[in-house]
């Protein structure tokens, strides 16, 4: 009997070992995307340009010293409390601050960032990170205006910006066809203008715009373009726009990573603020 039990124990050990080896083998052969859900950031954490490096890469930086351009930054909760005096002294004269995302998130650092930039003398505005898969364009425009995205003719407040780019939470084009995306964007822009009297700025990348709107050119007449491209030049612009108003050219600048150039001297920044 003792021999019989010992043999059974050995058999059980071999069986357990075989099961473990099979399990390890299965894990090793799982496709890489099986763990991708863990890489999805939490809702609310999106920020302007977070998809640029992954999708478009980096291809140099602009030549410094162009007197006809004015340096700016964009910030979100990702930066926390911002050293605005340091930025001002480094030559940054305008800023955009993330106010909202979807209809479910407001930036907890908005007051420090929005008021802090204003208090050091910058011309500043607010931006909204669009999530067209969650609610309508009108709903998100209203949420934006109600939570910091408004406008006033004080010479220091830029019109609100719609950040429409790669979806960090799922399908690149948010599950929308190109025509549906254009309709969503139009819904947002029309509502924003009805609420504030201003045409919103559109922030996007040419590659995303081409893929997700079919390179629609109908907004260029009224809505200033803020182009995202980390390179020595802005490259090809989306259809309809013959020039850019702002250019996000890097995510690795000093003090605050996201740096931009306004296509004009400071008086042109002030002119956009005044409408």
PDB file of C-alpha atoms in Angstrom:
ATOM      1  CA  UNK A   1       0.000   0.000   0.000  1.00  0.00           C
ATOM      2  CA  UNK A   2       2.812   2.369   0.788  1.00  0.00           C
ATOM      3  CA  UNK A   3       4.343   1.739  -2.596  1.00  0.00           C
ATOM      4  CA  UNK A   4       1.013   2.275  -4.271  1.00  0.00           C
ATOM      5  CA  UNK A   5       0.477   5.652  -2.553  1.00  0.00           C
ATOM      6  CA  UNK A   6       3.994   6.760  -3.367  1.00  0.00           C
ATOM      7  CA  UNK A   7       3.447   5.962  -7.040  1.00  0.00           C
ATOM      8  CA  UNK A   8       0.183   7.921  -7.014  1.00  0.00           C
ATOM      9  CA  UNK A   9       1.905  10.927  -5.491  1.00  0.00           C
ATOM     10  CA  UNK A  10       4.546  10.817  -8.193  1.00  0.00           C
ATOM     11  CA  UNK A  11       1.834  10.648 -10.818  1.00  0.00           C
ATOM     12  CA  UNK A  12       0.098  13.610  -9.316  1.00  0.00           C
ATOM     13  CA  UNK A  13       3.353  15.589  -9.273  1.00  0.00           C
ATOM     14  CA  UNK A  14       3.962  14.803 -12.920  1.00  0.00           C
ATOM     15  CA  UNK A  15       0.404  15.804 -13.779  1.00  0.00           C
ATOM     16  CA  UNK A  16       0.698  19.143 -11.964  1.00  0.00           C
ATOM     17  CA  UNK A  17       4.041  19.830 -13.639  1.00  0.00           C
ATOM     18  CA  UNK A  18       2.510  19.111 -17.034  1.00  0.00           C
ATOM     19  CA  UNK A  19      -0.388  21.478 -16.368  1.00  0.00           C
ATOM     20  CA  UNK A  20       1.992  24.278 -15.304  1.00  0.00           C
ATOM     21  CA  UNK A  21       4.173  23.799 -18.370  1.00  0.00           C
ATOM     22  CA  UNK A  22       1.109  23.921 -20.599  1.00  0.00           C
ATOM     23  CA  UNK A  23      -0.062  27.112 -18.901  1.00  0.00           C
ATOM     24  CA  UNK A  24       3.330  28.798 -19.318  1.00  0.00           C
ATOM     25  CA  UNK A  25       3.394  27.738 -22.951  1.00  0.00           C
ATOM     26  CA  UNK A  26      -0.059  29.269 -23.525  1.00  0.00           C
ATOM     27  CA  UNK A  27       0.956  32.599 -21.949  1.00  0.00           C
ATOM     28  CA  UNK A  28       4.103  32.699 -24.078  1.00  0.00           C
ATOM     29  CA  UNK A  29       2.117  32.298 -27.263  1.00  0.00           C
ATOM     30  CA  UNK A  30      -0.562  34.924 -26.508  1.00  0.00           C
ATOM     31  CA  UNK A  31      -0.521  37.798 -29.031  1.00  0.00           C
ATOM     32  CA  UNK A  32       0.982  41.083 -27.879  1.00  0.00           C
ATOM     33  CA  UNK A  33      -2.347  42.918 -28.107  1.00  0.00           C
ATOM     34  CA  UNK A  34      -3.877  40.598 -25.499  1.00  0.00           C
ATOM     35  CA  UNK A  35      -2.427  42.833 -22.764  1.00  0.00           C
ATOM     36  CA  UNK A  36      -3.120  46.126 -24.550  1.00  0.00           C
ATOM     37  CA  UNK A  37      -6.101  46.938 -22.315  1.00  0.00           C
ATOM     38  CA  UNK A  38      -3.630  47.637 -19.521  1.00  0.00           C
ATOM     39  CA  UNK A  39      -2.000  50.300 -21.705  1.00  0.00           C
ATOM     40  CA  UNK A  40      -5.188  52.342 -22.127  1.00  0.00           C
ATOM     41  CA  UNK A  41      -4.901  55.514 -20.017  1.00  0.00           C
ATOM     42  CA  UNK A  42      -7.674  56.507 -17.611  1.00  0.00           C
ATOM     43  CA  UNK A  43     -10.416  58.759 -18.935  1.00  0.00           C
ATOM     44  CA  UNK A  44      -9.574  62.398 -18.391  1.00  0.00           C
ATOM     45  CA  UNK A  45      -5.818  61.996 -18.752  1.00  0.00           C
ATOM     46  CA  UNK A  46      -5.669  62.864 -22.462  1.00  0.00           C
ATOM     47  CA  UNK A  47      -3.779  65.988 -23.438  1.00  0.00           C
ATOM     48  CA  UNK A  48      -2.972  67.923 -26.551  1.00  0.00           C
ATOM     49  CA  UNK A  49      -0.539  66.081 -28.805  1.00  0.00           C
ATOM     50  CA  UNK A  50      -0.340  62.851 -26.845  1.00  0.00           C
ATOM     51  CA  UNK A  51      -0.641  60.805 -30.048  1.00  0.00           C
ATOM     52  CA  UNK A  52       1.774  62.768 -32.241  1.00  0.00           C
ATOM     53  CA  UNK A  53       5.002  60.918 -31.478  1.00  0.00           C
ATOM     54  CA  UNK A  54       3.437  57.469 -31.767  1.00  0.00           C
ATOM     55  CA  UNK A  55       1.715  58.158 -35.080  1.00  0.00           C
ATOM     56  CA  UNK A  56       3.809  60.847 -36.807  1.00  0.00           C
ATOM     57  CA  UNK A  57       7.161  60.629 -35.034  1.00  0.00           C
ATOM     58  CA  UNK A  58       9.717  63.384 -34.560  1.00  0.00           C
ATOM     59  CA  UNK A  59      11.648  64.901 -37.453  1.00  0.00           C
ATOM     60  CA  UNK A  60      13.778  67.699 -36.044  1.00  0.00           C
ATOM     61  CA  UNK A  61      12.884  71.084 -34.601  1.00  0.00           C
ATOM     62  CA  UNK A  62      12.337  74.497 -36.190  1.00  0.00           C
ATOM     63  CA  UNK A  63      15.223  76.889 -36.697  1.00  0.00           C
ATOM     64  CA  UNK A  64      15.224  79.323 -33.729  1.00  0.00           C
ATOM     65  CA  UNK A  65      15.192  83.078 -33.953  1.00  0.00           C
ATOM     66  CA  UNK A  66      12.285  83.813 -36.288  1.00  0.00           C
ATOM     67  CA  UNK A  67      11.143  87.248 -35.121  1.00  0.00           C
ATOM     68  CA  UNK A  68       7.788  86.907 -36.883  1.00  0.00           C
ATOM     69  CA  UNK A  69       6.708  84.052 -34.591  1.00  0.00           C
ATOM     70  CA  UNK A  70       5.685  84.167 -30.946  1.00  0.00           C
ATOM     71  CA  UNK A  71       6.419  81.361 -28.494  1.00  0.00           C
ATOM     72  CA  UNK A  72       3.611  79.679 -26.564  1.00  0.00           C
ATOM     73  CA  UNK A  73       2.848  76.593 -24.484  1.00  0.00           C
ATOM     74  CA  UNK A  74      -0.097  74.300 -23.877  1.00  0.00           C
ATOM     75  CA  UNK A  75      -0.677  72.621 -20.525  1.00  0.00           C
ATOM     76  CA  UNK A  76      -3.034  70.177 -18.817  1.00  0.00           C
ATOM     77  CA  UNK A  77      -3.243  68.382 -15.470  1.00  0.00           C
ATOM     78  CA  UNK A  78      -0.209  66.450 -16.707  1.00  0.00           C
ATOM     79  CA  UNK A  79       1.955  69.496 -15.827  1.00  0.00           C
ATOM     80  CA  UNK A  80       0.369  70.214 -12.428  1.00  0.00           C
ATOM     81  CA  UNK A  81       1.142  73.640 -11.009  1.00  0.00           C
ATOM     82  CA  UNK A  82       3.095  75.521 -13.682  1.00  0.00           C
ATOM     83  CA  UNK A  83       6.028  77.900 -13.095  1.00  0.00           C
ATOM     84  CA  UNK A  84       4.526  80.712 -15.144  1.00  0.00           C
ATOM     85  CA  UNK A  85       7.122  83.331 -14.223  1.00  0.00           C
ATOM     86  CA  UNK A  86       9.876  81.027 -15.454  1.00  0.00           C
ATOM     87  CA  UNK A  87       8.085  80.533 -18.763  1.00  0.00           C
ATOM     88  CA  UNK A  88       7.400  84.245 -19.145  1.00  0.00           C
ATOM     89  CA  UNK A  89      11.052  85.106 -18.531  1.00  0.00           C
ATOM     90  CA  UNK A  90      12.089  82.503 -21.125  1.00  0.00           C
ATOM     91  CA  UNK A  91      10.062  84.291 -23.811  1.00  0.00           C
ATOM     92  CA  UNK A  92       6.730  82.452 -23.708  1.00  0.00           C
ATOM     93  CA  UNK A  93       3.960  85.015 -24.289  1.00  0.00           C
ATOM     94  CA  UNK A  94       0.798  82.946 -24.789  1.00  0.00           C
ATOM     95  CA  UNK A  95      -0.693  79.727 -23.449  1.00  0.00           C
ATOM     96  CA  UNK A  96      -3.598  77.324 -23.826  1.00  0.00           C
ATOM     97  CA  UNK A  97      -4.887  75.366 -20.846  1.00  0.00           C
ATOM     98  CA  UNK A  98      -6.929  72.169 -20.967  1.00  0.00           C
ATOM     99  CA  UNK A  99     -10.301  72.900 -19.409  1.00  0.00           C
ATOM    100  CA  UNK A 100     -12.392  69.838 -20.211  1.00  0.00           C
ATOM    101  CA  UNK A 101     -12.654  66.444 -21.851  1.00  0.00           C
ATOM    102  CA  UNK A 102     -15.872  64.880 -23.114  1.00  0.00           C
ATOM    103  CA  UNK A 103     -18.678  65.781 -20.728  1.00  0.00           C
ATOM    104  CA  UNK A 104     -17.110  63.976 -17.775  1.00  0.00           C
ATOM    105  CA  UNK A 105     -13.844  65.702 -16.881  1.00  0.00           C
ATOM    106  CA  UNK A 106     -12.532  69.090 -15.781  1.00  0.00           C
ATOM    107  CA  UNK A 107      -8.868  69.871 -15.202  1.00  0.00           C
ATOM    108  CA  UNK A 108      -8.227  70.130 -11.428  1.00  0.00           C
ATOM    109  CA  UNK A 109      -5.284  72.480 -12.098  1.00  0.00           C
ATOM    110  CA  UNK A 110      -7.263  74.754 -14.395  1.00  0.00           C
ATOM    111  CA  UNK A 111      -7.465  77.735 -12.029  1.00  0.00           C
ATOM    112  CA  UNK A 112      -3.716  77.776 -11.295  1.00  0.00           C
ATOM    113  CA  UNK A 113      -2.840  77.364 -14.947  1.00  0.00           C
ATOM    114  CA  UNK A 114      -5.433  79.639 -16.547  1.00  0.00           C
ATOM    115  CA  UNK A 115      -5.232  82.445 -13.995  1.00  0.00           C
ATOM    116  CA  UNK A 116      -1.509  82.033 -13.416  1.00  0.00           C
ATOM    117  CA  UNK A 117      -0.646  82.545 -17.075  1.00  0.00           C
ATOM    118  CA  UNK A 118      -2.906  85.609 -17.184  1.00  0.00           C
ATOM    119  CA  UNK A 119      -1.375  87.069 -14.031  1.00  0.00           C
ATOM    120  CA  UNK A 120       2.179  87.045 -15.415  1.00  0.00           C
ATOM    121  CA  UNK A 121       1.002  88.862 -18.541  1.00  0.00           C
ATOM    122  CA  UNK A 122       0.354  86.081 -21.037  1.00  0.00           C
ATOM    123  CA  UNK A 123      -2.492  85.994 -23.507  1.00  0.00           C
ATOM    124  CA  UNK A 124      -4.208  82.715 -22.784  1.00  0.00           C
ATOM    125  CA  UNK A 125      -7.129  80.512 -23.789  1.00  0.00           C
ATOM    126  CA  UNK A 126      -8.717  77.195 -22.936  1.00  0.00           C
ATOM    127  CA  UNK A 127      -8.961  73.963 -24.914  1.00  0.00           C
ATOM    128  CA  UNK A 128     -11.276  70.960 -24.965  1.00  0.00           C
ATOM    129  CA  UNK A 129     -10.119  67.387 -25.649  1.00  0.00           C
ATOM    130  CA  UNK A 130     -12.816  65.923 -27.889  1.00  0.00           C
ATOM    131  CA  UNK A 131     -14.187  62.416 -27.403  1.00  0.00           C
ATOM    132  CA  UNK A 132     -16.707  62.048 -30.250  1.00  0.00           C
ATOM    133  CA  UNK A 133     -17.597  58.522 -29.141  1.00  0.00           C
ATOM    134  CA  UNK A 134     -19.084  59.602 -25.802  1.00  0.00           C
ATOM    135  CA  UNK A 135     -21.507  62.490 -26.434  1.00  0.00           C
ATOM    136  CA  UNK A 136     -22.527  64.879 -29.206  1.00  0.00           C
ATOM    137  CA  UNK A 137     -20.487  67.828 -30.416  1.00  0.00           C
ATOM    138  CA  UNK A 138     -23.103  70.238 -29.088  1.00  0.00           C
ATOM    139  CA  UNK A 139     -23.086  68.628 -25.646  1.00  0.00           C
ATOM    140  CA  UNK A 140     -19.310  68.855 -25.427  1.00  0.00           C
ATOM    141  CA  UNK A 141     -19.204  72.455 -26.634  1.00  0.00           C
ATOM    142  CA  UNK A 142     -21.718  73.436 -23.966  1.00  0.00           C
ATOM    143  CA  UNK A 143     -19.775  71.544 -21.297  1.00  0.00           C
ATOM    144  CA  UNK A 144     -16.590  73.296 -22.407  1.00  0.00           C
ATOM    145  CA  UNK A 145     -18.111  76.775 -22.263  1.00  0.00           C
ATOM    146  CA  UNK A 146     -19.691  76.041 -18.886  1.00  0.00           C
ATOM    147  CA  UNK A 147     -16.367  74.884 -17.400  1.00  0.00           C
ATOM    148  CA  UNK A 148     -13.788  77.470 -18.388  1.00  0.00           C
ATOM    149  CA  UNK A 149     -13.979  77.555 -22.184  1.00  0.00           C
ATOM    150  CA  UNK A 150     -15.767  80.866 -22.560  1.00  0.00           C
ATOM    151  CA  UNK A 151     -14.403  84.039 -24.113  1.00  0.00           C
ATOM    152  CA  UNK A 152     -14.333  87.733 -23.263  1.00  0.00           C
ATOM    153  CA  UNK A 153     -13.053  90.705 -25.240  1.00  0.00           C
ATOM    154  CA  UNK A 154     -10.386  91.736 -22.740  1.00  0.00           C
ATOM    155  CA  UNK A 155      -7.441  91.514 -25.119  1.00  0.00           C
ATOM    156  CA  UNK A 156      -5.916  88.617 -23.151  1.00  0.00           C
ATOM    157  CA  UNK A 157      -8.360  85.759 -23.789  1.00  0.00           C
ATOM    158  CA  UNK A 158      -7.968  83.623 -26.902  1.00  0.00           C
ATOM    159  CA  UNK A 159     -10.941  81.826 -28.449  1.00  0.00           C
ATOM    160  CA  UNK A 160     -11.473  78.267 -27.271  1.00  0.00           C
ATOM    161  CA  UNK A 161      -9.648  75.464 -29.071  1.00  0.00           C
ATOM    162  CA  UNK A 162     -11.065  72.085 -30.098  1.00  0.00           C
ATOM    163  CA  UNK A 163      -8.397  69.415 -29.673  1.00  0.00           C
ATOM    164  CA  UNK A 164      -9.456  66.731 -32.176  1.00  0.00           C
ATOM    165  CA  UNK A 165      -6.855  64.007 -32.672  1.00  0.00           C
ATOM    166  CA  UNK A 166      -6.072  60.328 -32.114  1.00  0.00           C
ATOM    167  CA  UNK A 167      -8.265  58.519 -29.606  1.00  0.00           C
ATOM    168  CA  UNK A 168      -6.086  57.391 -26.688  1.00  0.00           C
ATOM    169  CA  UNK A 169      -8.895  55.202 -25.336  1.00  0.00           C
ATOM    170  CA  UNK A 170      -9.829  53.134 -28.383  1.00  0.00           C
ATOM    171  CA  UNK A 171     -10.436  53.285 -32.139  1.00  0.00           C
ATOM    172  CA  UNK A 172      -8.434  56.043 -33.853  1.00  0.00           C
ATOM    173  CA  UNK A 173     -11.489  57.755 -35.351  1.00  0.00           C
ATOM    174  CA  UNK A 174     -13.729  57.093 -32.342  1.00  0.00           C
ATOM    175  CA  UNK A 175     -15.829  54.608 -34.291  1.00  0.00           C
ATOM    176  CA  UNK A 176     -17.107  57.271 -36.679  1.00  0.00           C
ATOM    177  CA  UNK A 177     -17.105  57.394 -40.463  1.00  0.00           C
ATOM    178  CA  UNK A 178     -15.465  60.386 -42.100  1.00  0.00           C
ATOM    179  CA  UNK A 179     -18.799  62.090 -42.758  1.00  0.00           C
ATOM    180  CA  UNK A 180     -19.970  61.397 -39.211  1.00  0.00           C
ATOM    181  CA  UNK A 181     -16.776  62.940 -37.853  1.00  0.00           C
ATOM    182  CA  UNK A 182     -17.230  66.077 -39.954  1.00  0.00           C
ATOM    183  CA  UNK A 183     -20.809  66.357 -38.681  1.00  0.00           C
ATOM    184  CA  UNK A 184     -19.650  65.957 -35.082  1.00  0.00           C
ATOM    185  CA  UNK A 185     -16.994  68.659 -35.462  1.00  0.00           C
ATOM    186  CA  UNK A 186     -19.453  71.024 -37.149  1.00  0.00           C
ATOM    187  CA  UNK A 187     -21.918  70.451 -34.296  1.00  0.00           C
ATOM    188  CA  UNK A 188     -19.238  71.441 -31.774  1.00  0.00           C
ATOM    189  CA  UNK A 189     -18.068  74.500 -33.710  1.00  0.00           C
ATOM    190  CA  UNK A 190     -21.559  75.832 -34.378  1.00  0.00           C
ATOM    191  CA  UNK A 191     -22.552  75.444 -30.737  1.00  0.00           C
ATOM    192  CA  UNK A 192     -19.373  77.083 -29.496  1.00  0.00           C
ATOM    193  CA  UNK A 193     -19.901  80.082 -31.738  1.00  0.00           C
ATOM    194  CA  UNK A 194     -23.548  80.388 -30.711  1.00  0.00           C
ATOM    195  CA  UNK A 195     -22.498  80.439 -27.064  1.00  0.00           C
ATOM    196  CA  UNK A 196     -19.463  82.744 -27.298  1.00  0.00           C
ATOM    197  CA  UNK A 197     -19.680  84.669 -30.564  1.00  0.00           C
ATOM    198  CA  UNK A 198     -16.250  83.352 -31.586  1.00  0.00           C
ATOM    199  CA  UNK A 199     -15.097  80.724 -34.049  1.00  0.00           C
ATOM    200  CA  UNK A 200     -13.098  78.097 -32.198  1.00  0.00           C
ATOM    201  CA  UNK A 201      -9.537  77.183 -33.103  1.00  0.00           C
ATOM    202  CA  UNK A 202      -9.076  73.644 -34.468  1.00  0.00           C
ATOM    203  CA  UNK A 203      -6.049  71.718 -33.186  1.00  0.00           C
ATOM    204  CA  UNK A 204      -5.222  68.602 -35.208  1.00  0.00           C
ATOM    205  CA  UNK A 205      -2.563  66.723 -37.184  1.00  0.00           C
ATOM    206  CA  UNK A 206      -2.731  66.415 -40.957  1.00  0.00           C
ATOM    207  CA  UNK A 207      -2.441  62.618 -40.892  1.00  0.00           C
ATOM    208  CA  UNK A 208      -5.296  62.207 -38.403  1.00  0.00           C
ATOM    209  CA  UNK A 209      -7.453  64.783 -40.195  1.00  0.00           C
ATOM    210  CA  UNK A 210      -6.948  63.024 -43.516  1.00  0.00           C
ATOM    211  CA  UNK A 211      -7.765  59.608 -42.100  1.00  0.00           C
ATOM    212  CA  UNK A 212     -10.751  60.560 -39.954  1.00  0.00           C
ATOM    213  CA  UNK A 213     -12.431  63.416 -41.873  1.00  0.00           C
ATOM    214  CA  UNK A 214     -11.390  62.497 -45.429  1.00  0.00           C
ATOM    215  CA  UNK A 215      -9.274  65.678 -45.433  1.00  0.00           C
ATOM    216  CA  UNK A 216     -12.368  67.872 -45.237  1.00  0.00           C
ATOM    217  CA  UNK A 217     -11.642  71.503 -46.112  1.00  0.00           C
ATOM    218  CA  UNK A 218     -14.869  73.237 -45.157  1.00  0.00           C
ATOM    219  CA  UNK A 219     -13.796  74.658 -41.801  1.00  0.00           C
ATOM    220  CA  UNK A 220     -10.790  76.570 -43.078  1.00  0.00           C
ATOM    221  CA  UNK A 221     -12.703  79.751 -43.903  1.00  0.00           C
ATOM    222  CA  UNK A 222     -13.712  80.498 -40.317  1.00  0.00           C
ATOM    223  CA  UNK A 223     -11.674  78.387 -37.916  1.00  0.00           C
ATOM    224  CA  UNK A 224      -7.980  79.113 -37.274  1.00  0.00           C
ATOM    225  CA  UNK A 225      -5.704  76.085 -37.656  1.00  0.00           C
ATOM    226  CA  UNK A 226      -3.406  74.866 -34.898  1.00  0.00           C
ATOM    227  CA  UNK A 227      -1.265  72.185 -36.514  1.00  0.00           C
ATOM    228  CA  UNK A 228       0.647  69.467 -34.670  1.00  0.00           C
ATOM    229  CA  UNK A 229       3.918  68.320 -36.209  1.00  0.00           C
ATOM    230  CA  UNK A 230       7.199  67.669 -34.415  1.00  0.00           C
ATOM    231  CA  UNK A 231       9.596  68.562 -37.194  1.00  0.00           C
ATOM    232  CA  UNK A 232      11.693  71.370 -38.678  1.00  0.00           C
ATOM    233  CA  UNK A 233       8.734  72.506 -40.817  1.00  0.00           C
ATOM    234  CA  UNK A 234       4.963  72.235 -40.536  1.00  0.00           C
ATOM    235  CA  UNK A 235       4.760  70.114 -43.671  1.00  0.00           C
ATOM    236  CA  UNK A 236       1.520  69.637 -45.586  1.00  0.00           C
ATOM    237  CA  UNK A 237      -1.504  71.287 -43.982  1.00  0.00           C
ATOM    238  CA  UNK A 238      -5.034  69.841 -43.987  1.00  0.00           C
ATOM    239  CA  UNK A 239      -7.202  70.726 -46.981  1.00  0.00           C
ATOM    240  CA  UNK A 240      -8.528  74.265 -47.181  1.00  0.00           C
ATOM    241  CA  UNK A 241      -5.994  75.946 -44.905  1.00  0.00           C
ATOM    242  CA  UNK A 242      -3.373  77.903 -46.809  1.00  0.00           C
ATOM    243  CA  UNK A 243      -1.470  78.753 -43.628  1.00  0.00           C
ATOM    244  CA  UNK A 244      -1.394  77.805 -39.950  1.00  0.00           C
ATOM    245  CA  UNK A 245      -2.155  80.134 -37.069  1.00  0.00           C
ATOM    246  CA  UNK A 246      -0.351  78.055 -34.432  1.00  0.00           C
ATOM    247  CA  UNK A 247       2.092  75.180 -34.617  1.00  0.00           C
ATOM    248  CA  UNK A 248       2.821  72.688 -31.841  1.00  0.00           C
ATOM    249  CA  UNK A 249       6.372  71.709 -32.749  1.00  0.00           C
ATOM    250  CA  UNK A 250       7.632  69.730 -29.743  1.00  0.00           C
ATOM    251  CA  UNK A 251       6.609  67.874 -26.598  1.00  0.00           C
ATOM    252  CA  UNK A 252      10.034  68.154 -24.984  1.00  0.00           C
ATOM    253  CA  UNK A 253      10.629  71.855 -24.394  1.00  0.00           C
ATOM    254  CA  UNK A 254      12.156  73.415 -21.266  1.00  0.00           C
ATOM    255  CA  UNK A 255       9.983  73.921 -18.134  1.00  0.00           C
ATOM    256  CA  UNK A 256       6.868  72.735 -19.993  1.00  0.00           C
ATOM    257  CA  UNK A 257       7.257  70.147 -22.736  1.00  0.00           C
ATOM    258  CA  UNK A 258       4.555  71.217 -25.180  1.00  0.00           C
ATOM    259  CA  UNK A 259       5.828  74.271 -27.057  1.00  0.00           C
ATOM    260  CA  UNK A 260       4.200  76.134 -29.921  1.00  0.00           C
ATOM    261  CA  UNK A 261       4.809  78.960 -32.332  1.00  0.00           C
ATOM    262  CA  UNK A 262       2.184  81.530 -33.232  1.00  0.00           C
ATOM    263  CA  UNK A 263       2.489  82.479 -36.887  1.00  0.00           C
ATOM    264  CA  UNK A 264       2.989  86.178 -36.290  1.00  0.00           C
ATOM    265  CA  UNK A 265       4.355  88.712 -33.841  1.00  0.00           C
ATOM    266  CA  UNK A 266       2.735  89.381 -30.460  1.00  0.00           C
ATOM    267  CA  UNK A 267       0.359  91.971 -31.904  1.00  0.00           C
ATOM    268  CA  UNK A 268      -1.186  89.215 -34.052  1.00  0.00           C
ATOM    269  CA  UNK A 269      -1.742  87.059 -30.965  1.00  0.00           C
ATOM    270  CA  UNK A 270      -3.511  90.013 -29.377  1.00  0.00           C
ATOM    271  CA  UNK A 271      -5.562  90.537 -32.540  1.00  0.00           C
ATOM    272  CA  UNK A 272      -6.831  86.930 -32.364  1.00  0.00           C
ATOM    273  CA  UNK A 273      -7.736  87.473 -28.738  1.00  0.00           C
ATOM    274  CA  UNK A 274      -9.719  90.596 -29.575  1.00  0.00           C
ATOM    275  CA  UNK A 275     -11.554  88.928 -32.443  1.00  0.00           C
TER     276      UNK A 275
END
